[in-house]
PDB file of C-alpha atoms in Angstrom:
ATOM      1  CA  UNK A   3     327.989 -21.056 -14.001  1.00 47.00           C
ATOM      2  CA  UNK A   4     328.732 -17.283 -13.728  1.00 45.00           C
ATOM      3  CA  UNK A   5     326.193 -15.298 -16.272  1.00 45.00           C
ATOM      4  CA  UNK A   6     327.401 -11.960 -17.599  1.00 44.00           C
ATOM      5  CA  UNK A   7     324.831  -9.238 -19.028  1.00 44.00           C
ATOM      6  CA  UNK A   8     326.184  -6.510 -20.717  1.00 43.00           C
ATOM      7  CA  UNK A   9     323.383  -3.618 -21.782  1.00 43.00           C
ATOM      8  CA  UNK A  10     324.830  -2.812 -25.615  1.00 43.00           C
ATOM      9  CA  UNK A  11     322.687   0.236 -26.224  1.00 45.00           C
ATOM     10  CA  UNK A  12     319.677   2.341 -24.167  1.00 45.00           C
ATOM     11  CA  UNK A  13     317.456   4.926 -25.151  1.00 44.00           C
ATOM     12  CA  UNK A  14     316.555   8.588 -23.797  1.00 48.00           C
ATOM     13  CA  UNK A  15     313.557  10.747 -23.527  1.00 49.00           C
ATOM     14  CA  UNK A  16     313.611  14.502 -23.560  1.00 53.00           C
ATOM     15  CA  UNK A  17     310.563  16.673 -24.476  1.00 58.00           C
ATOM     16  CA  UNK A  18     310.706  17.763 -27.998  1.00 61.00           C
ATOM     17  CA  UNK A  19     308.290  20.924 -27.561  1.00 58.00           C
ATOM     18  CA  UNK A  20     308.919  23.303 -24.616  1.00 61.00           C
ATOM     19  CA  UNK A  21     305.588  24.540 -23.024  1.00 60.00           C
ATOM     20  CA  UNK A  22     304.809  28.035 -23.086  1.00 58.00           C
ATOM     21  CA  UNK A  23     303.831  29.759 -19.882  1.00 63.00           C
ATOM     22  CA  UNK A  24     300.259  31.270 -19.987  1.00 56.00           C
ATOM     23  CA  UNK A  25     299.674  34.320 -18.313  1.00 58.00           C
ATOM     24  CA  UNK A  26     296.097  35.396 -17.514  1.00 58.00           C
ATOM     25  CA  UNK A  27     295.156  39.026 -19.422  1.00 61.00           C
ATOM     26  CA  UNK A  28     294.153  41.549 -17.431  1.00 67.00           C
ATOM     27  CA  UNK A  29     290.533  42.682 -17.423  1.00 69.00           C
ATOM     28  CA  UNK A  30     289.227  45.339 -20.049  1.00 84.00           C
ATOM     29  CA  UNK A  31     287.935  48.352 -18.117  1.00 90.00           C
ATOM     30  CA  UNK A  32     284.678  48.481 -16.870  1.00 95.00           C
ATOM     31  CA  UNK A  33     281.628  51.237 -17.500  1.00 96.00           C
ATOM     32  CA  UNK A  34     280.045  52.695 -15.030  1.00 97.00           C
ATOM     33  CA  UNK A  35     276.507  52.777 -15.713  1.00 98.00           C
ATOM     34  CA  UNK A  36     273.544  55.228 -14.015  1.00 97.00           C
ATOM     35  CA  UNK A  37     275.187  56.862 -11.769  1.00 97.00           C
ATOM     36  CA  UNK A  38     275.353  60.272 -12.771  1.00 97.00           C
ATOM     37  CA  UNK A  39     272.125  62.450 -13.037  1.00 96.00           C
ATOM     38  CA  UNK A  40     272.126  63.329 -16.915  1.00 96.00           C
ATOM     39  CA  UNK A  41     272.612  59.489 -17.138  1.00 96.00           C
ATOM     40  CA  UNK A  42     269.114  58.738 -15.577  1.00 97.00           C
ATOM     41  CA  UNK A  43     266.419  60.015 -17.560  1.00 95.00           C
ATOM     42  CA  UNK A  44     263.116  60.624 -15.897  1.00 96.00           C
ATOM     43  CA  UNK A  45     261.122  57.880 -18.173  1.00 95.00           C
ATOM     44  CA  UNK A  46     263.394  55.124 -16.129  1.00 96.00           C
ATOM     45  CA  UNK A  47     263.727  56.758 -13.196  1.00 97.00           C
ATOM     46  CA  UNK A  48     265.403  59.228 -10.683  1.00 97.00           C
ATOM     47  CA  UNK A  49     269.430  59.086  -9.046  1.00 98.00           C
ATOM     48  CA  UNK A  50     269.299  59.953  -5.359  1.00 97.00           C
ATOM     49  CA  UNK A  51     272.480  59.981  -3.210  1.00 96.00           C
ATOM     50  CA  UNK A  52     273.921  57.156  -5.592  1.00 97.00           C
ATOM     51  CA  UNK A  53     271.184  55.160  -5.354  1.00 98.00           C
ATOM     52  CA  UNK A  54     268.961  54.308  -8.687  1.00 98.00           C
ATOM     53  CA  UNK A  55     265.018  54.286  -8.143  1.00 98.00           C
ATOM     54  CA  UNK A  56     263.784  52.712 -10.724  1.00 98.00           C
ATOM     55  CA  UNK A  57     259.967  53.709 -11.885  1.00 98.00           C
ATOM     56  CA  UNK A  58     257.298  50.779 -11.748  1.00 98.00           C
ATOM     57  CA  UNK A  59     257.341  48.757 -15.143  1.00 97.00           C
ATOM     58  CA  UNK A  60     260.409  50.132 -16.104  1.00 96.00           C
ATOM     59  CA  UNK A  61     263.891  49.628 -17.458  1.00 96.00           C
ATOM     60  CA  UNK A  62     267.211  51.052 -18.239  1.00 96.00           C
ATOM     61  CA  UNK A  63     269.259  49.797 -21.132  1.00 96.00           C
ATOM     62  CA  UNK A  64     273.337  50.392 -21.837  1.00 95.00           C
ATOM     63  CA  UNK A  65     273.239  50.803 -26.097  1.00 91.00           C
ATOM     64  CA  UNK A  66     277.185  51.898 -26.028  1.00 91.00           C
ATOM     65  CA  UNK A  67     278.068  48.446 -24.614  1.00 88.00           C
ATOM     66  CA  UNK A  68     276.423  45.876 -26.670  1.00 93.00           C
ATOM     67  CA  UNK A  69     278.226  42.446 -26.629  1.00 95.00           C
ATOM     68  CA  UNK A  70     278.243  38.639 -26.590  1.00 97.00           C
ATOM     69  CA  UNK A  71     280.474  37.702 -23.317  1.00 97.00           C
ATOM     70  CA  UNK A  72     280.402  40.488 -20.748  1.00 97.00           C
ATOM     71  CA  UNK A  73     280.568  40.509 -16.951  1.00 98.00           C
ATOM     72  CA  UNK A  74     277.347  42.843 -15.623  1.00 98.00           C
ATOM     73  CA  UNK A  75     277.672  43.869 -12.026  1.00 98.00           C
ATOM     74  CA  UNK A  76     275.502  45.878  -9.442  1.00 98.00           C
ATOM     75  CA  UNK A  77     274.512  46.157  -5.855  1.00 98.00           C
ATOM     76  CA  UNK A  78     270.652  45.388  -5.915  1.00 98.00           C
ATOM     77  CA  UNK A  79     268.749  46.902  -2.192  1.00 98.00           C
ATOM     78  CA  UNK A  80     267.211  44.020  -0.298  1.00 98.00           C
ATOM     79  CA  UNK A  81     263.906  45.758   0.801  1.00 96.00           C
ATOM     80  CA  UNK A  82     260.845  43.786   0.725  1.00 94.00           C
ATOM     81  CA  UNK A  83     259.346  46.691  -1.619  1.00 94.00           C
ATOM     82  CA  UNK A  84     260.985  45.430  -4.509  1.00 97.00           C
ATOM     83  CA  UNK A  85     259.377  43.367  -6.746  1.00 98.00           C
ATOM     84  CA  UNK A  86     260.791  41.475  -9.630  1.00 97.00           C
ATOM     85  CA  UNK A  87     263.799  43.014  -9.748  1.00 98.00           C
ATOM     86  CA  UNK A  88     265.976  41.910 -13.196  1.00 98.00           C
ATOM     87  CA  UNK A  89     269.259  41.842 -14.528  1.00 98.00           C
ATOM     88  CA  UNK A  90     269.944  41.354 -17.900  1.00 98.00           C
ATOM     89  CA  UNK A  91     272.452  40.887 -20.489  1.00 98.00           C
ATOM     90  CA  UNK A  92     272.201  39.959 -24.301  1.00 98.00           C
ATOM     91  CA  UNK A  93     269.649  41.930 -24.491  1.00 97.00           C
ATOM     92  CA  UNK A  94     267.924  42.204 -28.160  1.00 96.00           C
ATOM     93  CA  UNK A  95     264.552  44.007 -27.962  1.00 92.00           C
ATOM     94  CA  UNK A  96     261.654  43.333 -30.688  1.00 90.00           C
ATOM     95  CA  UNK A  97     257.947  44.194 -31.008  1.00 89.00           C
ATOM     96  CA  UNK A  98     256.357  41.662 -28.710  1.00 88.00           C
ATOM     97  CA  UNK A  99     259.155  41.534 -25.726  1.00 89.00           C
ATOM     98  CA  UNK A 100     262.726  41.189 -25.606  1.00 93.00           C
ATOM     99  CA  UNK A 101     264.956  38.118 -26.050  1.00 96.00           C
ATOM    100  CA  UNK A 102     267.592  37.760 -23.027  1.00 98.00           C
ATOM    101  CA  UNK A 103     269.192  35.914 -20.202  1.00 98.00           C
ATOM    102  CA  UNK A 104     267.967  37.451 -17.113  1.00 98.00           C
ATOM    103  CA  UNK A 105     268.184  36.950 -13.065  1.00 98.00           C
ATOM    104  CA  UNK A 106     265.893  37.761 -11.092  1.00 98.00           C
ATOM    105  CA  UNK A 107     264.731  37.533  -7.143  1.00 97.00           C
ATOM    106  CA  UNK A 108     261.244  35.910  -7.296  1.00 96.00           C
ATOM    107  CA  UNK A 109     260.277  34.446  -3.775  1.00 95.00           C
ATOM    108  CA  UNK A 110     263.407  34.332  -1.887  1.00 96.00           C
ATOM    109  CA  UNK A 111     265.045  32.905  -4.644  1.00 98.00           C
ATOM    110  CA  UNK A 112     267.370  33.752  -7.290  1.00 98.00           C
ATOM    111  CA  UNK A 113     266.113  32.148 -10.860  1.00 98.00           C
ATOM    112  CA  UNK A 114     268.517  32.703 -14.364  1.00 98.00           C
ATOM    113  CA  UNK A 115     266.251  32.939 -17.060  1.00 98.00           C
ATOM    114  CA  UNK A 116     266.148  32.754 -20.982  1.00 98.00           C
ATOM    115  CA  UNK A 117     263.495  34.861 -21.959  1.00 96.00           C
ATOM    116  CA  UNK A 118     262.452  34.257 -25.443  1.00 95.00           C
ATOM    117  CA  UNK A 119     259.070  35.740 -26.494  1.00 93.00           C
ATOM    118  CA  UNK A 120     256.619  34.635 -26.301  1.00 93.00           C
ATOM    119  CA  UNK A 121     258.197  31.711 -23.146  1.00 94.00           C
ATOM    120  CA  UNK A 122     260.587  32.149 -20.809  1.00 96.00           C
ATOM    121  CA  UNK A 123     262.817  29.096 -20.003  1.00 97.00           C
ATOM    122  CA  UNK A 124     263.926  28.573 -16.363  1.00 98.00           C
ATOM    123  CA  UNK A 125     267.922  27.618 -16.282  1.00 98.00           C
ATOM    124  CA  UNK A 126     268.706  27.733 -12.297  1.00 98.00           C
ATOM    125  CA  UNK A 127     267.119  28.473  -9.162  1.00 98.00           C
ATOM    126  CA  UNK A 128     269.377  29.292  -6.102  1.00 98.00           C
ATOM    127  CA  UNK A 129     269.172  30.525  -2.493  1.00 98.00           C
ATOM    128  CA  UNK A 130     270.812  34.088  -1.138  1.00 97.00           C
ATOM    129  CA  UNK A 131     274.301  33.013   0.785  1.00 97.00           C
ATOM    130  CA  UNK A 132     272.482  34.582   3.988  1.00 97.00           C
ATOM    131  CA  UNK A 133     269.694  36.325   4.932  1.00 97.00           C
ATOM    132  CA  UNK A 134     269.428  40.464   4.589  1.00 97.00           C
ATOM    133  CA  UNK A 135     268.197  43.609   6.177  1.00 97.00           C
ATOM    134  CA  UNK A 136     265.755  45.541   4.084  1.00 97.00           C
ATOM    135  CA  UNK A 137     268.609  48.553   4.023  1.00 97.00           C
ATOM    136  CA  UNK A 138     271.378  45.826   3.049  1.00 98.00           C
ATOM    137  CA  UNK A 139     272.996  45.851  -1.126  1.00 98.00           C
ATOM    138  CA  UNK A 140     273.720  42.890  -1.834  1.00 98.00           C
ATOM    139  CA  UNK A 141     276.653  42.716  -4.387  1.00 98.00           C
ATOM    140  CA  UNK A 142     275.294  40.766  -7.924  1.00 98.00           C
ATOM    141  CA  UNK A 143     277.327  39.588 -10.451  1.00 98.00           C
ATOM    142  CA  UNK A 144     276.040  37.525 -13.776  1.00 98.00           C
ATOM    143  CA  UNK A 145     278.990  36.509 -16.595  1.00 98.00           C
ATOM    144  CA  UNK A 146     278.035  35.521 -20.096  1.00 98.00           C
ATOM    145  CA  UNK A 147     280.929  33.690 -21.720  1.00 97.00           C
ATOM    146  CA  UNK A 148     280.203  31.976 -24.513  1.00 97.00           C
ATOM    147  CA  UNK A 149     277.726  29.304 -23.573  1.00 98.00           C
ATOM    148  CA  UNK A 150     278.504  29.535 -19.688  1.00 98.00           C
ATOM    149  CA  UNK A 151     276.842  31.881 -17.937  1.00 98.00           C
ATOM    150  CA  UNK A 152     277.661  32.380 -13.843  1.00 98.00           C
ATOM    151  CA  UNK A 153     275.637  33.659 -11.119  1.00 98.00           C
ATOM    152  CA  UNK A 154     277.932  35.215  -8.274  1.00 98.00           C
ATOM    153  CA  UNK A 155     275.878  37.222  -5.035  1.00 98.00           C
ATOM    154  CA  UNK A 156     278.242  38.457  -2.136  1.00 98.00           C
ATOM    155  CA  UNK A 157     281.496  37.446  -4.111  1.00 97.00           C
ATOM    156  CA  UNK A 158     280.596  33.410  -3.870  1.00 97.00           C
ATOM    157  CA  UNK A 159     279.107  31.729  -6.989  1.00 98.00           C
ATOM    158  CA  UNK A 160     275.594  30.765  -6.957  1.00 98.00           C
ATOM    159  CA  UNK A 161     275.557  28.938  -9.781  1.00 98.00           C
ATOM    160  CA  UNK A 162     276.898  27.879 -13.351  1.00 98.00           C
ATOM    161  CA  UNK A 163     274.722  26.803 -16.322  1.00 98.00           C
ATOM    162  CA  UNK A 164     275.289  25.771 -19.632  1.00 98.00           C
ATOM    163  CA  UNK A 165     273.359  27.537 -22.585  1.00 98.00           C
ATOM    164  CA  UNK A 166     273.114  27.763 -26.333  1.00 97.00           C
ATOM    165  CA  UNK A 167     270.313  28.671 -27.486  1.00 96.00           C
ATOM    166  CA  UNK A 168     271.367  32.334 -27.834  1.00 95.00           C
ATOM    167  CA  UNK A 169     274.657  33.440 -28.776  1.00 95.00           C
ATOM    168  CA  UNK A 170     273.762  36.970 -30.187  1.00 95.00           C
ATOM    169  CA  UNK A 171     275.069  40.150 -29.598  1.00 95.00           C
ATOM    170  CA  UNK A 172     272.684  42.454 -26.979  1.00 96.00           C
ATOM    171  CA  UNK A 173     272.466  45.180 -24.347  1.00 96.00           C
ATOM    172  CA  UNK A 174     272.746  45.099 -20.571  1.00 98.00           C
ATOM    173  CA  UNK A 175     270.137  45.996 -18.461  1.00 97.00           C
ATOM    174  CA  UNK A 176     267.676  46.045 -15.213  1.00 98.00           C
ATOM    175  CA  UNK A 177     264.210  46.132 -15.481  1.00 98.00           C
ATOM    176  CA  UNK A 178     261.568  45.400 -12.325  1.00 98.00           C
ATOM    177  CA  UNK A 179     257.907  45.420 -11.778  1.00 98.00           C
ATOM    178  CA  UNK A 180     258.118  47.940  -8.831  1.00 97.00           C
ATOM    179  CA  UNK A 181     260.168  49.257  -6.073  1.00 97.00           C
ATOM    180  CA  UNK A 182     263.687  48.283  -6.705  1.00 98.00           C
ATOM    181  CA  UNK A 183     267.411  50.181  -6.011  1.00 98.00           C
ATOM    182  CA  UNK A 184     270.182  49.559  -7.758  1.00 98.00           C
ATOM    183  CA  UNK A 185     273.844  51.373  -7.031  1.00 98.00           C
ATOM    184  CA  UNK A 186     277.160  50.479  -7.909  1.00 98.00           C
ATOM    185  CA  UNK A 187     276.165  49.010 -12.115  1.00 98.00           C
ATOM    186  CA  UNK A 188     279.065  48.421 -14.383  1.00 98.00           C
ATOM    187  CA  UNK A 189     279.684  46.368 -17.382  1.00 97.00           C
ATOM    188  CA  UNK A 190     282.215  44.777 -18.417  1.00 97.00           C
ATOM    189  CA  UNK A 191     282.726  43.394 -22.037  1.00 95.00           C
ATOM    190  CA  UNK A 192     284.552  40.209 -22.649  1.00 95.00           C
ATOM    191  CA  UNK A 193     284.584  40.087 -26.694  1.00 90.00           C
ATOM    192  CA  UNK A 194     287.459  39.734 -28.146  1.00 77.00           C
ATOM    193  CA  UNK A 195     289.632  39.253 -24.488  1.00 70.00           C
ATOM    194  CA  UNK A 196     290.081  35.617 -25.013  1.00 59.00           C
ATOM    195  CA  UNK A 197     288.357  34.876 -21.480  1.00 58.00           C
ATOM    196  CA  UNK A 198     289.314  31.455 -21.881  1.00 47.00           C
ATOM    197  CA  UNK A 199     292.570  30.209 -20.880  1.00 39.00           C
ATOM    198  CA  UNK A 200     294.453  28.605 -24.056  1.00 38.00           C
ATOM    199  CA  UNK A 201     294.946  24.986 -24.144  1.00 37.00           C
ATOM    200  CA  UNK A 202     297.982  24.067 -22.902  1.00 37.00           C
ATOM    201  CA  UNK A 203     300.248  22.874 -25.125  1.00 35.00           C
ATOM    202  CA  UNK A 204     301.017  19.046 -26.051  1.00 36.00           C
ATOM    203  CA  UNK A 205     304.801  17.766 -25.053  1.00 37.00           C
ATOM    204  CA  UNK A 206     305.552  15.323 -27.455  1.00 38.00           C
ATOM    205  CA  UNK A 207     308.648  13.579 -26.566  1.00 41.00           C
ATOM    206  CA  UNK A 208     311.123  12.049 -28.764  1.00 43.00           C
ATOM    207  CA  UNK A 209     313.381   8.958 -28.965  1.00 43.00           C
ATOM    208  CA  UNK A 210     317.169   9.832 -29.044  1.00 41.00           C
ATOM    209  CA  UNK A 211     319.805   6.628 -29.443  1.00 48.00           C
ATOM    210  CA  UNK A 212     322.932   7.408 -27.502  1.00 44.00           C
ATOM    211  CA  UNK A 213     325.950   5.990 -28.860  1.00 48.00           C
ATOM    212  CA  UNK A 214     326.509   1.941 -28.343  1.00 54.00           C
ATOM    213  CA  UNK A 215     327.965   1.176 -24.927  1.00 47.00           C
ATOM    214  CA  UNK A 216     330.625  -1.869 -24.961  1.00 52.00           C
ATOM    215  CA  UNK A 217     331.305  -3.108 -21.418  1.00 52.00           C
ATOM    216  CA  UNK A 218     334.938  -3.492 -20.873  1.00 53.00           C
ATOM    217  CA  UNK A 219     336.239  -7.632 -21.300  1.00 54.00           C
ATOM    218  CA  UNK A 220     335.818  -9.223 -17.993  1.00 51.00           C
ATOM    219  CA  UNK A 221     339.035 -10.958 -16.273  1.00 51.00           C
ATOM    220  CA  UNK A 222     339.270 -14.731 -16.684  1.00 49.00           C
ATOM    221  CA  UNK A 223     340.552 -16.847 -14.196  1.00 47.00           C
ATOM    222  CA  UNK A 224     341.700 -20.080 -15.252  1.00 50.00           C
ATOM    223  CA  UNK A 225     338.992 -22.844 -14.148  1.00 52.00           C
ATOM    224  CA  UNK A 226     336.251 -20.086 -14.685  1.00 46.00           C
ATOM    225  CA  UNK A 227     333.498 -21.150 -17.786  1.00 50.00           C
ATOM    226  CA  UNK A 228     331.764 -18.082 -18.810  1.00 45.00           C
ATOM    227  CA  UNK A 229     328.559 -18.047 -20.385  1.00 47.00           C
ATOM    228  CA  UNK A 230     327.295 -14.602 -22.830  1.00 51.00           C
ATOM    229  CA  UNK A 231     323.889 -14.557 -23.256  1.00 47.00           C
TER     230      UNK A 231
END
């Protein structure tokens, strides 16, 4: 017995919503911070050849930038002098300390912090990428998006962490207990940029039904039974 199929009708796809390229924004501009003279006021410390001394027990704060999500970069001096040395962002000051996310170098080690008068919550603790000459800068970069906040030292990342439990506007700033150099500080504010990429969008396809196909009549040769299923 000879079996014929014939397909009568067959269905196509084709996506019903095109997808929209995403291109990355470019960066807002960033502001340099300290490095002229009238920018360095005694009380925090003094501005030689570039280089930011900072006085023992003592700070400098960026009011002019204030913001959620910002990148804060700086080249911090290696020398053993230094002690505590801080970055900060987020920074909202009150009467018995200031609430922030700070990294420090305590040790040898890098630690992110969420300082929170009157505790102070360890979020990560990380190694250098290398060892460092006391005369060395080594390049420092901490990003608060949102609840992610990034540790980067010598262009690799250190670090990520997830945090919540402070999502308020604040200053940048450094702060140590003695003997640190800074050079190089800039901020860079995120709010508003969108620093996340958009989700992508959903392709939803869609069932069309092509017109019915009829296969032409076979030829019958006498003797031949043909069975249609």
């Amino acid at each position: 017995v000879l079996v014929v199929l014939a397909v009568s009708s067959y269905l196509a796809w084709k996506p019903g919503v095109t997808p929209v390229e995403w291109t990355k924004p470019a960066l807002p501009t960033p502001v340099r911070l300290w490095d002229t003279p009238e920018k360095v006021p005694e009380s925090i410390g003094t501005l030689e050849s570039g280089i930011l001394h900072l006085n023992p027990d003592s700070g400098a704060y960026h009011d002019e930038t204030a913001a959620r999500d910002v990148i804060f970069r700086g080249k911090l001096r290696m020398n053993p002098n230094a002690v505590l040395p801080f970055m900060n962002v987020r920074v909202k000051q009150g009467a018995t300390g200031s609430r922030e996310y700070a990294l420090t170098l305590t040790g040898g080690m890098f630690q992110l912090l969420l300082n929170d008068p009157p505790s102070s919550k360890v979020l990560g603790t990380w190694p250098p990428p290398r060892s460092y000459g006391p005369d060395e800068f080594l390049p420092l970069e901490l990003h608060a998006i949102g609840d992610t906040f990034t540790v980067k030292a010598d262009g690799k990342i250190l670090g990520t962490v997830q945090n919540d439990e402070w999502r308020g506007t604040g200053k940048v700033g450094i702060w140590n207990k003695r003997g640190s150099q800074w050079r190089d500080m800039e901020v860079v504010s995120m709010d508003g940029t969108g620093a996340a990429a958009p989700a992508p969008s959903i392709v939803t396809p869609q069932a069309v039904a092509l017109p019915n196909w009829t296969p032409p009549a076979p030829a019958v040769t006498a003797g031949t039974e043909w069975t249609n299923l």
